[in-house]
CSV table of C-alpha atoms in Angstrom, one decimal:
chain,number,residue,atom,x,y,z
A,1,UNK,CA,78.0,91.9,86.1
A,2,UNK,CA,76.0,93.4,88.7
A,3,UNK,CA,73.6,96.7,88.6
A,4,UNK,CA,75.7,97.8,91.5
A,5,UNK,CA,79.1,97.7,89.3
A,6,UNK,CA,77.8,99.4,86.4
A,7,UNK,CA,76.4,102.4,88.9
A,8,UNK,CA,79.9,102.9,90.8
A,9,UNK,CA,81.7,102.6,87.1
A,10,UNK,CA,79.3,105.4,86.0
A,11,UNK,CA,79.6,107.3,89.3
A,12,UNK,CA,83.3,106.7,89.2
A,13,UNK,CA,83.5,108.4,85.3
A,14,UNK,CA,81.3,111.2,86.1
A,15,UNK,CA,83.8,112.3,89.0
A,16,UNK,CA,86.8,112.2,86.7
A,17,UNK,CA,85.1,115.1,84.7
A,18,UNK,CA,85.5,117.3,87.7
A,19,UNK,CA,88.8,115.9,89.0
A,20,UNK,CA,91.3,118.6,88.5
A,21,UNK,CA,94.5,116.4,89.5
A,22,UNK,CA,95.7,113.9,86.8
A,23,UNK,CA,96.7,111.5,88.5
A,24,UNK,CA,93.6,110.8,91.0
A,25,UNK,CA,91.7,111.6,87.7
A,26,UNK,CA,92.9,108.3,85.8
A,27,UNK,CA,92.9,106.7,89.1
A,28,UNK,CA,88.9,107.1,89.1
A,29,UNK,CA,89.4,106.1,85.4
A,30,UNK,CA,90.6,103.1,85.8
A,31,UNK,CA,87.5,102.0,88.3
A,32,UNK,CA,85.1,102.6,85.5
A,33,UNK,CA,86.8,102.3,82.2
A,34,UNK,CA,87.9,99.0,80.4
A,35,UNK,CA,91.5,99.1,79.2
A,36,UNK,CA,90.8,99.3,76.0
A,37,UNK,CA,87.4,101.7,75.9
A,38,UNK,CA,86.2,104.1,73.2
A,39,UNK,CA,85.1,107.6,74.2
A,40,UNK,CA,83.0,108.7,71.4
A,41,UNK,CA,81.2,112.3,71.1
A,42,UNK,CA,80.3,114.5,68.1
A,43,UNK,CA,84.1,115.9,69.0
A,44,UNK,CA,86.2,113.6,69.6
A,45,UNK,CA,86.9,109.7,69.4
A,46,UNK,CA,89.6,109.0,72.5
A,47,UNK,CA,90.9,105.6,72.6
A,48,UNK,CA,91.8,104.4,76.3
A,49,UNK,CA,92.2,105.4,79.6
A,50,UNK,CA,95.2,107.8,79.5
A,51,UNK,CA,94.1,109.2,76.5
A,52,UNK,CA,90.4,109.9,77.8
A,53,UNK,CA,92.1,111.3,80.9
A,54,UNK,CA,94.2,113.6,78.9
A,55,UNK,CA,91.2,114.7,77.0
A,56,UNK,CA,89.5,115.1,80.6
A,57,UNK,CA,92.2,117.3,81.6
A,58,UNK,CA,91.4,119.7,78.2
A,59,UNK,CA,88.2,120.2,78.7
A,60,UNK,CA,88.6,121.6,82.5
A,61,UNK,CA,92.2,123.8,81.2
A,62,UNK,CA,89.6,125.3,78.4
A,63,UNK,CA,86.8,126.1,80.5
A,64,UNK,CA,88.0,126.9,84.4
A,65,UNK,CA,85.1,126.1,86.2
A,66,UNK,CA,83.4,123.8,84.3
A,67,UNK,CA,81.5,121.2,85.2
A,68,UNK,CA,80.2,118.1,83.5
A,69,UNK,CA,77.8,116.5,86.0
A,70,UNK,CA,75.6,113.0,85.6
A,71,UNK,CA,72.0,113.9,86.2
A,72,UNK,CA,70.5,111.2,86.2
A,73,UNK,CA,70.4,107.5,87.4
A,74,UNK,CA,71.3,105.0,84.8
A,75,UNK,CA,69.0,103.2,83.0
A,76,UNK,CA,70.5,99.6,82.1
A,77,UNK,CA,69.5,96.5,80.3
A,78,UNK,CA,72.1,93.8,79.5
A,79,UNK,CA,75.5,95.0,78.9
A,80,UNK,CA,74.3,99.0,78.2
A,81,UNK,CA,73.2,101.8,79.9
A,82,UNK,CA,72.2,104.8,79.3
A,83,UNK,CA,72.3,108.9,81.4
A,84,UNK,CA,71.7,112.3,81.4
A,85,UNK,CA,74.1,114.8,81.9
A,86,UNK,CA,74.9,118.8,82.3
A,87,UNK,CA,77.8,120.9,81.4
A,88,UNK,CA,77.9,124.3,83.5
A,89,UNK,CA,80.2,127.2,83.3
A,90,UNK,CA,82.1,128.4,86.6
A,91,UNK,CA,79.5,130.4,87.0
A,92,UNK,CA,76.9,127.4,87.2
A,93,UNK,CA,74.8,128.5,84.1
A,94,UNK,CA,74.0,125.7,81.9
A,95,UNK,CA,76.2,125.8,78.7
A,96,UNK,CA,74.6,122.0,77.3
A,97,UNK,CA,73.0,119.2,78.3
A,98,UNK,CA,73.2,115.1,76.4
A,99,UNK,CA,73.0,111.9,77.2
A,100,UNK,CA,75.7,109.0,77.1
A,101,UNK,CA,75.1,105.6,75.7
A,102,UNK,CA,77.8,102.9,77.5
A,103,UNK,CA,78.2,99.5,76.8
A,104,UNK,CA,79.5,97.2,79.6
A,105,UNK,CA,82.0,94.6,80.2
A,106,UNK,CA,81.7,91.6,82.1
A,107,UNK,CA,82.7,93.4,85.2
A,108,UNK,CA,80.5,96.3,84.6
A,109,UNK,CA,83.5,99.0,83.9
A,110,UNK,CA,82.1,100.9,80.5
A,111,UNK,CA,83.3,99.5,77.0
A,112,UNK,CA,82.5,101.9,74.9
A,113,UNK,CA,80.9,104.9,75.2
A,114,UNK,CA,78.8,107.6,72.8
A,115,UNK,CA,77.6,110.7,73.6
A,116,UNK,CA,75.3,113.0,72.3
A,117,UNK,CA,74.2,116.8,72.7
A,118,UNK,CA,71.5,117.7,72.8
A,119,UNK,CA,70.6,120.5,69.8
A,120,UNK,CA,69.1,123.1,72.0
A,121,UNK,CA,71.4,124.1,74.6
A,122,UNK,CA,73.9,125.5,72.6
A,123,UNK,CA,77.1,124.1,71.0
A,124,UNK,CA,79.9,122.7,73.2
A,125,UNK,CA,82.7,125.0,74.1
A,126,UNK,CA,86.2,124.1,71.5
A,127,UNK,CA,89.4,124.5,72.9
């Protein structure tokens, strides 16, 4: 696995959170996400690809204008890696902000991942 992998698989999953259109969305999904990934957060546990792009698709139908957005350059040892990220409103005030913990298969596409918030921006936005 190369540093350069895991960047375009992290790249590629924080453009499916603002990718409106299904089917491009899983498309960018299936760059950075194993076939068999776990998305984990402190809502919801979403087993694979389809699933995690159906979930994707949720969020944005809940909150129009939304915007979950990687802030910051992973950080990566091994097979993990860890960022910062933002969740706007349509508006562009900041509604949260967490970080995501992935781990990494051998090709650099994310494994597993966990999310957290962050406890003082808020709580995130239910559907």
């Amino acid at each position: 696995m190369t540093a350069e992998a895991s960047l375009e698989s992290v790249a590629a999953y924080g453009a499916a959170w603002v990718e409106p259109d299904a089917t491009a969305r899983l498309a960018l999904l299936e760059q950075a996400w194993a076939a068999d990934a776990v998305y984990c957060d402190p809502l919801a546990v979403v087993p694979g690809r389809e699933a995690l792009s159906d979930h994707i698709g949720q969020f944005l139908t809940a909150m129009p204008g939304g915007r979950i957005e990687v802030t910051s350059e992973p950080v990566r040892h091994h097979d993990s890696a860890f960022f910062r990220w933002s969740l706007t409103d349509a508006e562009g005030a900041t509604v949260m902000t967490g970080f995501d913990v992935v781990q990494l298969d051998p090709a650099g596409r994310i494994a597993r991942l966990t999310g957290f918030f962050d406890s003082d921006t808020g709580t995130a936005p239910t559907s």
